[in-house]
Each structure stands twice: as C-alpha cells, then as structure tokens.
Coordinates of C-alpha atoms and ligand atoms in Angstrom, one line a residue:
M564 CA -7.3 41.0 -39.4
A565 CA -7.7 42.2 -43.1
V566 CA -8.8 39.2 -45.7
R567 CA -8.8 39.6 -49.2
K568 CA -11.8 38.8 -50.9
S569 CA -10.1 36.4 -53.6
F570 CA -7.1 34.4 -53.5
L571 CA -4.1 36.8 -55.2
S572 CA -2.1 33.9 -57.1
F573 CA 1.5 34.6 -57.3
A574 CA 2.5 34.5 -60.7
P575 CA -0.3 34.2 -63.1
P576 CA -0.1 34.5 -66.9
W577 CA -1.4 37.4 -69.2
I578 CA -2.8 35.9 -72.5
G579 CA -5.3 38.1 -74.3
Q580 CA -7.6 37.9 -77.7
E581 CA -4.4 38.9 -79.6
E582 CA -2.7 35.3 -78.3
I583 CA -5.5 33.1 -78.3
D584 CA -6.7 34.6 -82.2
E585 CA -3.2 33.4 -83.3
V586 CA -3.2 29.9 -81.9
V587 CA -6.8 29.4 -83.5
N588 CA -5.6 31.0 -86.8
T589 CA -2.3 28.2 -86.7
L590 CA -4.4 25.5 -85.8
S591 CA -6.6 26.4 -88.7
S592 CA -3.8 26.0 -90.9
D593 CA -1.9 23.0 -92.2
W594 CA 1.1 23.4 -90.5
I595 CA 0.4 23.7 -86.8
T596 CA 4.4 22.0 -85.6
T597 CA 7.6 23.5 -86.0
G598 CA 7.5 25.6 -89.3
P599 CA 7.6 29.6 -90.2
K600 CA 6.1 30.8 -87.2
T601 CA 8.7 29.3 -85.1
Q602 CA 11.0 30.8 -87.2
R603 CA 9.4 34.7 -87.0
F604 CA 9.7 34.2 -83.6
E605 CA 13.3 33.1 -83.5
E606 CA 14.4 36.1 -86.3
E607 CA 12.0 38.2 -83.7
F608 CA 13.4 37.2 -80.1
G609 CA 17.3 37.5 -81.6
D610 CA 16.3 41.1 -83.0
F611 CA 14.8 41.8 -79.5
V612 CA 18.0 40.8 -77.1
G613 CA 20.8 41.6 -79.8
A614 CA 21.6 38.0 -80.3
P615 CA 23.6 36.5 -83.8
A616 CA 21.1 33.4 -83.9
A617 CA 18.2 32.0 -81.7
L618 CA 16.5 28.5 -81.4
A619 CA 13.0 27.7 -80.0
V620 CA 12.8 25.1 -78.0
S621 CA 10.3 23.6 -75.6
S622 CA 11.7 24.7 -72.2
C623 CA 14.5 26.4 -70.6
T624 CA 15.8 23.3 -69.3
A625 CA 15.8 22.0 -73.0
A626 CA 18.2 25.2 -74.1
L627 CA 20.4 24.7 -71.5
H628 CA 21.0 21.1 -72.3
L629 CA 21.6 21.7 -75.7
A630 CA 24.1 24.2 -75.3
L631 CA 26.3 22.2 -73.3
A632 CA 25.5 19.6 -75.8
T633 CA 26.6 21.6 -78.1
L634 CA 29.9 22.7 -76.3
K635 CA 30.7 18.9 -75.9
V636 CA 30.6 18.7 -72.0
G637 CA 30.2 15.3 -70.7
E638 CA 31.9 12.3 -68.7
G639 CA 34.5 13.5 -66.9
D640 CA 34.0 17.3 -67.3
G641 CA 32.6 19.7 -64.4
V642 CA 30.4 23.0 -64.9
I643 CA 30.3 25.4 -62.3
T644 CA 27.0 26.6 -61.0
T645 CA 25.4 28.3 -58.5
P646 CA 22.9 25.9 -55.7
M647 CA 20.8 29.3 -55.3
T648 CA 18.3 27.8 -58.5
F649 CA 15.8 25.7 -59.8
C650 CA 16.9 22.2 -60.2
S651 CA 16.7 21.9 -64.0
T652 CA 20.0 24.4 -63.8
A653 CA 22.4 20.8 -62.3
H654 CA 20.1 18.4 -64.0
V655 CA 21.2 19.0 -67.5
I656 CA 24.8 18.8 -66.5
E657 CA 24.3 15.1 -64.7
H658 CA 22.3 14.5 -67.9
L659 CA 25.2 14.7 -69.5
G660 CA 27.8 12.7 -67.0
A661 CA 29.3 15.8 -66.0
R662 CA 29.7 17.2 -62.4
P663 CA 27.8 20.4 -61.2
I664 CA 30.4 22.2 -59.1
L665 CA 28.7 24.5 -57.0
V666 CA 30.6 27.7 -55.6
D667 CA 28.6 30.4 -52.9
V668 CA 26.7 33.4 -53.7
E669 CA 27.2 37.5 -53.1
P670 CA 25.0 37.7 -50.4
D671 CA 23.4 40.7 -51.9
T672 CA 22.3 39.9 -55.2
L673 CA 22.5 35.9 -54.4
N674 CA 23.8 35.6 -57.6
I675 CA 27.3 33.2 -57.9
D676 CA 30.5 34.5 -56.3
P677 CA 33.1 35.1 -59.2
E678 CA 35.7 35.1 -56.8
Q679 CA 34.4 31.9 -54.9
A680 CA 34.4 31.0 -58.6
C681 CA 37.9 31.6 -59.3
S682 CA 38.9 29.9 -56.4
E683 CA 37.7 26.7 -57.5
I684 CA 39.0 26.9 -60.8
R685 CA 42.5 27.1 -59.2
K686 CA 41.4 24.2 -56.8
H687 CA 40.4 22.1 -59.7
K688 CA 43.4 23.2 -62.1
A689 CA 46.0 22.1 -59.4
A690 CA 44.8 18.7 -58.5
A691 CA 46.2 15.9 -59.7
G692 CA 46.3 12.1 -60.4
P693 CA 43.5 9.7 -59.3
N694 CA 42.1 13.2 -57.2
K695 CA 41.9 15.1 -60.8
V696 CA 38.1 14.3 -60.9
T697 CA 37.2 17.1 -63.4
R698 CA 38.1 19.1 -66.5
I699 CA 36.3 22.6 -66.0
K700 CA 34.4 23.6 -69.4
A701 CA 31.8 26.0 -68.5
L702 CA 30.7 28.6 -65.9
L703 CA 27.0 28.5 -65.4
P704 CA 26.1 31.3 -63.5
V705 CA 22.0 32.1 -63.1
H706 CA 20.7 35.9 -63.4
L707 CA 18.9 35.3 -60.1
Y708 CA 15.1 37.0 -60.0
G709 CA 16.1 39.2 -63.0
H710 CA 19.3 40.8 -62.2
A711 CA 22.3 40.2 -64.0
A712 CA 25.2 38.0 -62.7
E713 CA 28.5 39.7 -62.4
L714 CA 29.4 39.8 -66.2
D715 CA 32.3 41.3 -66.5
S716 CA 34.1 39.4 -63.7
L717 CA 32.7 35.7 -65.2
L718 CA 33.4 36.6 -68.6
Q719 CA 37.0 37.5 -67.7
L720 CA 37.3 33.9 -66.4
C721 CA 36.1 32.5 -69.0
E722 CA 38.6 33.9 -70.8
E723 CA 41.5 33.7 -68.7
H724 CA 40.9 29.9 -67.9
G725 CA 39.5 28.8 -71.5
L726 CA 36.0 28.2 -70.5
A727 CA 32.6 28.4 -71.7
L728 CA 29.6 30.9 -70.4
V729 CA 26.1 29.2 -70.6
E730 CA 23.9 31.9 -68.9
D731 CA 20.8 30.5 -67.1
A732 CA 18.7 33.3 -68.4
A733 CA 15.3 31.9 -67.1
H734 CA 14.5 35.2 -65.1
A735 CA 16.5 37.8 -67.2
L736 CA 14.0 38.6 -69.9
P737 CA 15.2 41.6 -70.4
A738 CA 17.6 42.5 -68.0
T739 CA 20.4 44.6 -68.8
Y740 CA 24.2 44.7 -67.7
K741 CA 26.1 47.8 -68.1
G742 CA 23.4 49.1 -70.8
R743 CA 23.4 45.7 -72.5
L744 CA 20.9 42.9 -72.7
V745 CA 21.6 39.6 -71.5
G746 CA 21.7 37.5 -74.7
S747 CA 24.0 40.2 -76.6
F748 CA 27.0 39.5 -75.2
S749 CA 28.5 36.4 -77.6
E750 CA 29.1 38.9 -80.0
S751 CA 32.0 40.9 -79.0
S752 CA 33.4 38.2 -77.0
S753 CA 36.0 36.1 -77.5
C754 CA 34.5 32.9 -75.4
P755 CA 31.4 30.9 -76.2
I756 CA 28.8 32.3 -74.8
L757 CA 25.2 30.6 -74.7
T758 CA 22.2 32.3 -73.2
C759 CA 19.0 30.4 -72.2
F760 CA 15.2 32.1 -72.1
S761 CA 12.6 30.6 -70.1
F762 CA 9.0 31.0 -71.6
Y763 CA 7.2 29.2 -68.6
A764 CA 4.0 30.1 -67.8
T765 CA 5.0 32.3 -65.2
K766 CA 8.0 33.7 -66.9
N767 CA 7.9 37.7 -67.9
M768 CA 6.4 36.2 -71.3
T769 CA 5.2 33.0 -71.9
T770 CA 4.6 30.5 -74.6
V771 CA 2.9 28.1 -72.0
E772 CA 6.1 26.1 -72.3
G773 CA 9.2 27.0 -74.3
G774 CA 12.2 28.4 -74.0
M775 CA 15.1 30.1 -76.5
L776 CA 18.6 29.1 -76.9
V777 CA 20.8 32.3 -78.4
G778 CA 24.6 32.6 -78.8
P779 CA 26.7 32.5 -82.2
S780 CA 25.4 31.3 -85.3
E781 CA 27.4 28.5 -85.5
H782 CA 26.4 27.2 -82.0
I783 CA 23.1 27.4 -82.9
Q784 CA 23.1 25.5 -86.0
E785 CA 24.6 22.7 -84.2
A786 CA 21.9 23.3 -81.0
R787 CA 19.3 23.1 -84.3
I788 CA 20.6 19.7 -85.2
W789 CA 21.0 18.2 -81.6
S790 CA 17.2 20.0 -81.1
I791 CA 15.5 17.5 -83.3
H792 CA 16.8 13.7 -83.3
G793 CA 20.0 15.2 -84.6
I794 CA 18.7 15.0 -88.1
S795 CA 20.2 17.0 -90.4
R796 CA 16.9 18.9 -92.0
G797 CA 13.3 19.5 -89.9
A798 CA 10.5 18.5 -91.1
Y799 CA 9.1 21.8 -92.6
Q800 CA 12.1 21.8 -95.2
R801 CA 11.4 17.8 -95.5
Y802 CA 7.6 18.6 -96.3
S803 CA 7.2 21.6 -97.4
A804 CA 6.4 22.5 -101.0
R805 CA 9.9 22.6 -101.7
G806 CA 11.2 20.1 -99.6
S807 CA 13.0 16.5 -99.7
W808 CA 11.8 13.3 -98.3
F809 CA 15.7 12.4 -97.8
Y810 CA 16.8 12.9 -93.9
E811 CA 20.8 12.0 -92.4
V812 CA 20.8 11.2 -88.7
V813 CA 24.1 13.0 -87.8
R814 CA 23.8 12.9 -84.1
P815 CA 21.9 11.1 -81.2
G816 CA 19.7 14.1 -80.5
F817 CA 17.0 15.1 -78.5
K818 CA 12.8 16.2 -79.2
Y819 CA 13.4 19.6 -77.9
N820 CA 11.4 21.7 -80.9
M821 CA 8.8 24.4 -80.2
P822 CA 5.9 24.0 -82.5
D823 CA 4.5 26.8 -84.5
F824 CA 0.9 26.8 -82.2
Q825 CA 3.1 27.7 -79.5
A826 CA 6.2 30.3 -81.6
A827 CA 1.9 32.1 -82.3
I828 CA 2.0 32.7 -78.7
G829 CA 5.3 34.2 -78.2
R830 CA 5.2 36.5 -81.3
Q831 CA 2.2 38.2 -79.4
Q832 CA 3.6 38.1 -75.8
L833 CA 7.1 39.5 -77.1
R834 CA 5.5 42.6 -78.5
K835 CA 3.8 43.1 -75.1
L836 CA 7.2 42.5 -73.3
P837 CA 7.7 46.1 -73.0
S838 CA 4.2 46.8 -71.4
F839 CA 4.8 43.8 -69.2
Q840 CA 7.8 45.4 -67.6
Q841 CA 6.5 49.0 -67.0
R842 CA 4.3 47.6 -65.1
R843 CA 7.0 45.0 -62.9
H844 CA 9.0 47.9 -62.6
R845 CA 6.0 50.2 -61.0
I846 CA 5.2 47.2 -58.7
A847 CA 8.8 46.2 -57.5
G848 CA 8.9 50.1 -57.0
L849 CA 5.8 50.4 -54.7
Y850 CA 6.7 47.3 -53.1
S851 CA 10.6 48.6 -52.3
Q852 CA 8.8 52.2 -51.3
A853 CA 6.8 50.5 -48.2
F854 CA 8.8 47.7 -47.3
S855 CA 12.1 49.8 -46.7
E856 CA 10.4 51.6 -44.1
L857 CA 10.0 48.4 -42.0
E858 CA 13.6 47.2 -40.3
E859 CA 12.4 43.7 -39.7
L860 CA 12.2 42.8 -43.9
Q861 CA 15.3 43.6 -46.0
V862 CA 14.0 44.6 -49.6
P863 CA 16.0 42.9 -52.9
V864 CA 19.3 45.3 -54.1
R865 CA 19.4 46.3 -57.7
R866 CA 23.5 47.1 -58.7
P867 CA 23.9 50.2 -60.5
V868 CA 25.2 48.5 -63.5
V869 CA 22.1 46.4 -63.5
G870 CA 18.8 46.7 -65.5
H871 CA 16.3 44.3 -63.6
A872 CA 14.0 42.0 -65.1
W873 CA 11.6 42.1 -62.1
H874 CA 10.9 38.6 -62.5
I875 CA 10.6 37.7 -58.6
Y876 CA 10.6 40.1 -55.9
A877 CA 12.1 38.6 -53.2
V878 CA 12.2 40.0 -49.6
R879 CA 14.4 38.7 -46.8
L880 CA 13.2 38.8 -42.9
N881 CA 15.0 40.0 -40.7
L882 CA 14.5 36.8 -38.6
D883 CA 15.9 38.0 -35.2
A884 CA 13.4 41.0 -35.1
L885 CA 10.5 38.6 -35.5
T886 CA 9.1 36.3 -33.6
L887 CA 7.9 34.0 -36.4
S888 CA 10.1 31.8 -39.1
R889 CA 9.6 32.4 -42.8
D890 CA 7.1 29.4 -43.0
Q891 CA 5.2 30.4 -40.5
F892 CA 5.4 34.1 -42.3
I893 CA 3.8 32.3 -45.2
E894 CA 1.5 30.8 -43.5
E895 CA 0.1 33.8 -42.5
L896 CA 0.0 35.2 -46.0
K897 CA -1.9 32.7 -46.8
R898 CA -4.5 33.7 -44.2
R899 CA -4.9 36.5 -45.7
N900 CA -5.2 35.1 -48.8
I901 CA -2.0 36.2 -50.9
G902 CA -0.1 33.5 -52.9
S903 CA 3.5 33.8 -52.1
S904 CA 6.6 31.1 -52.5
V905 CA 10.6 30.7 -51.8
H906 CA 13.0 30.3 -54.9
F907 CA 14.8 29.0 -53.8
I908 CA 15.6 25.8 -51.9
P909 CA 19.2 25.4 -52.8
I910 CA 20.8 22.7 -54.8
H911 CA 22.8 21.4 -52.4
V912 CA 20.1 20.0 -50.0
Q913 CA 18.0 18.4 -52.2
P914 CA 18.4 14.9 -51.5
Y915 CA 19.5 13.8 -55.0
Y916 CA 22.7 16.1 -54.9
R917 CA 23.0 15.8 -51.0
E918 CA 23.7 12.2 -51.5
K919 CA 25.6 12.1 -54.6
Y920 CA 28.1 14.3 -53.6
G921 CA 27.9 14.4 -49.6
F922 CA 26.5 17.9 -49.3
R923 CA 26.2 20.0 -45.5
P924 CA 23.8 22.5 -45.7
E925 CA 27.0 24.7 -44.0
D926 CA 29.2 24.0 -47.0
F927 CA 27.5 27.2 -48.8
P928 CA 26.5 29.5 -45.8
V929 CA 25.4 32.1 -48.0
A930 CA 22.9 30.0 -50.0
H931 CA 21.8 28.0 -47.1
R932 CA 21.0 30.8 -44.4
E933 CA 19.6 33.4 -47.0
Y934 CA 17.3 30.2 -48.0
Q935 CA 16.2 30.3 -45.0
R936 CA 14.7 33.5 -45.1
L937 CA 13.1 34.2 -48.6
I938 CA 9.8 34.9 -49.6
S939 CA 8.8 36.0 -53.0
L940 CA 5.9 38.2 -53.3
P941 CA 3.2 38.4 -56.2
I942 CA 4.3 40.3 -58.7
F943 CA 2.8 39.7 -62.5
P944 CA 1.6 42.5 -65.3
K945 CA -2.0 42.3 -64.4
M946 CA -1.7 42.7 -60.6
T947 CA -3.5 45.8 -59.6
D948 CA -1.9 48.4 -57.7
E949 CA -5.4 47.3 -55.2
D950 CA -3.6 44.1 -55.2
V951 CA -0.8 45.9 -54.4
S952 CA -1.8 47.6 -51.5
D953 CA -3.2 44.1 -50.4
V954 CA 0.1 42.8 -50.4
V955 CA 1.6 45.7 -48.5
A956 CA -1.0 45.7 -46.1
A957 CA -0.6 42.5 -45.6
V958 CA 3.0 41.8 -44.7
S959 CA 3.1 44.6 -42.8
E960 CA 0.3 43.6 -40.5
I961 CA 2.1 40.3 -39.9
V962 CA 5.3 42.6 -39.3
R963 CA 3.7 44.4 -36.7
R964 CA 1.8 41.6 -35.2
F965 CA 5.2 39.5 -35.0
K966 CA 7.4 41.8 -34.2
R967 CA 9.9 40.7 -31.5
Ligands
PLP1762 C1 16.6 29.7 -62.9 C2 15.9 28.8 -63.4 N1 16.4 27.8 -64.2 C3 15.8 27.4 -65.2 C4 14.5 26.9 -65.2 C5 14.0 26.2 -65.8 O1 12.7 26.4 -66.7 P1 12.0 25.8 -67.9 O2 10.7 25.8 -67.0 O3 11.4 26.5 -68.9 O4 12.7 24.4 -68.4 C6 13.8 27.9 -64.2 C7 11.9 27.5 -64.2 O5 11.5 28.1 -63.3 C8 14.2 28.1 -63.7 O6 13.7 29.4 -62.4

C-alpha cells in the first residue's frame, strides 16, 4: 500500500504575503473595523459578479439570514429549499420562525429539483383551512459544489407564484448559468433575487470567516440596516471626520458587519480568484480523466449550460461493485494520508429536523441514497500535480483492492 509522506488536507486556504501585508497595514491604521476597505471590497465584488449592490457580512449564514429578513419572511411562512446542504441553509429559515419546506434533488447534479418544487408550491396553495400550514415566500436553492441549479425553471416558478429567489451561492464563486455569473441575475428579473456567498476558510476565496450578500440596491440598503443593529447609519459614518454622533434604531437588527481587516484579505483574494479557478478546473479535469475509467466510481457531472466553480469535487461510489462502504473508503483514504469529506449529511436526517418535522430518511429518496455513496476529494488551488497523482493512486488502489 502506497502511503503519502505527509497528510493531504482536504481544503487548506492559500494566503500570500499580499494578504498579510494588507492586514498588517489595516491593523496599523486608525480604522480596523467596518469602513473604507469594506466599502471598496463591496464595490469590487459587486463589479466582479455583475450585481447592482453588495453587502459584506460576517458569514454566508448571516447573508442568508439577512436576505430572508429583508424579504420579511417570518411566522407562518414557508421557504422551499433542499435537503442536500449544510445545516445553516435551513437554520436561517427556522431563526425567523418560518418553516423550511424540503424538496428532493435531481440525481445528476444533486441540486433542487424544479419539478418537485413546483408540485410542492401547488400542494401548499391548494391546502385550505386549519391544515394550511404556510404561505410560501421564497425559493432557496443551493448551487451545490459550485454547479449552478436550474435557474431558468426556478425563476419561472418564482415569477408564476410571486416568490423571491434567495440563492445559497456558498460554493458558487464564480459559477455561470447560460453564460452569466451567479450573482448577476437580479438586474434582469421581475422577482427579487438575493445571492449569498461564503468566504469561510475552505471556500474558493476566503476572508477567514465572512460572506457577501448581493442583489437589488433597495434590498441591500435594507439588509445593511438589519446587519448593524437596525441602526440607520454605520459606525464609520458616525466616527469619521464628516460624521455625526446621532443615530436612530429603526429595526431590531443583528450584528453581522465585516471589519476592514477581513475585507483587506478579501480584496487580495478576489484579485487572485481567476488564477485559483484555473487551478481548480485543472484538478477537476485530471480527476475526471482518471476516474472515468473506473466503473466503480461515478464522476461529477457538468451540464452544458453551466460553468462549474469546482468548489467541491464529489465522486460517488457504485457500492454494488465494491465490497466496502463509503465510510470504510474514507478510512482507507485516511490510512494512505489523504483527507476527504462528505457533502452533505442531508438536513432531514439530522436529529433536530427529523424530530421537529417527523422526517423519515426515505422522504427524500435521492438525497438519502446519494448521501451514502458520496466522497469529496481534496481540491484547492495550491494542490500540486503530485498531490493530485497521490489522490488518484490512492483511490484507484482502494477500488482495485475492494472490487467485488
Ligand atoms: C451550502 C452552504 N451554505 C451555507 C454555508 C455557510 O457558510 P458560512 O460558514 O460562511 O456561514 C456553507 C458553509 O460551508 C455551505 O456549504
């Protein structure tokens, strides 16, 4: 058995001297929290994705929460989302007292299935009287792994039923759908579209922790107020030379602002994003080339209309052709010093959601079946071709050894 000399992490960040210099420069200045650098980062990011306005926040979770708060989602409302996601996608709906309405995913991309979303909307609209549990306010798709969800069908549903679209784009920087970047769709749509990005340490670019909400200017203005205690003006506008001490609290807001020293990292990372993406594409290409030959594995798809952000490279095991489980496969990788992960344990099998809504695993059969055979392999921009070869060799060897 070939074992790598050092452990290959699943998704380490790539912070260079440029980011370090910018952080030191910011920390040495008189303004270290939300101020001019955050404002520049918002402008640059908005320009990059082609969004009318942008708000930098403390996480993608915060962006999702703000998006829904801005849309006035609350008690008695429902938001349609996917079980194949990180828990925060559903948590933010719960935080507002609304109900996450889960819809199963499409077998190839594992993105929300628009046809099932349509049936769910119709079902809820048809329900009447005391059993009418919710008024559906929004669709919340996740562009899973960086592969855009079926935006045309989802937007058509939103327009037909008067819903807003909140995109969980934590993985989707930069992803395209029919040649347009995720984050740029709000300009041409008649329904509100709010898009939420993550800059968590493992993401395609990072601010250590952080996120960005983009969308129509009036929504972003409102979200900005919600993001800083519901105060009508931020601290920089109060404490800078041209500021005034007076402020008014107009909402019971949150504390979700991004400080300047983090925006400083973000601005440098954004400049490097195109080169980071080139590398991700190359790694995904090398993996797919190698693994397509193994019938024990299913490689990720890319639909022709989509430009993939390759945040996660998830292979699926053809378990019938192997004598080991997914969990054992991960252990075998670990024995060879290769890190890996699983994206995701579906929401409906997590104890909180399972117990609150009485979900059974088979309620979302595609999400549940696919979860059991998913493995995310290392993919990150500073991964070398040698690292990629080590992963390919380890995976191929495990497949050969445990072939049925
Ligand atoms: C699909 C998805 N949505 C939301 C989040 C939350 O992002 P953050 O950690 O920036 O809040 C994550 C985090 O990994 C995620 O994978």
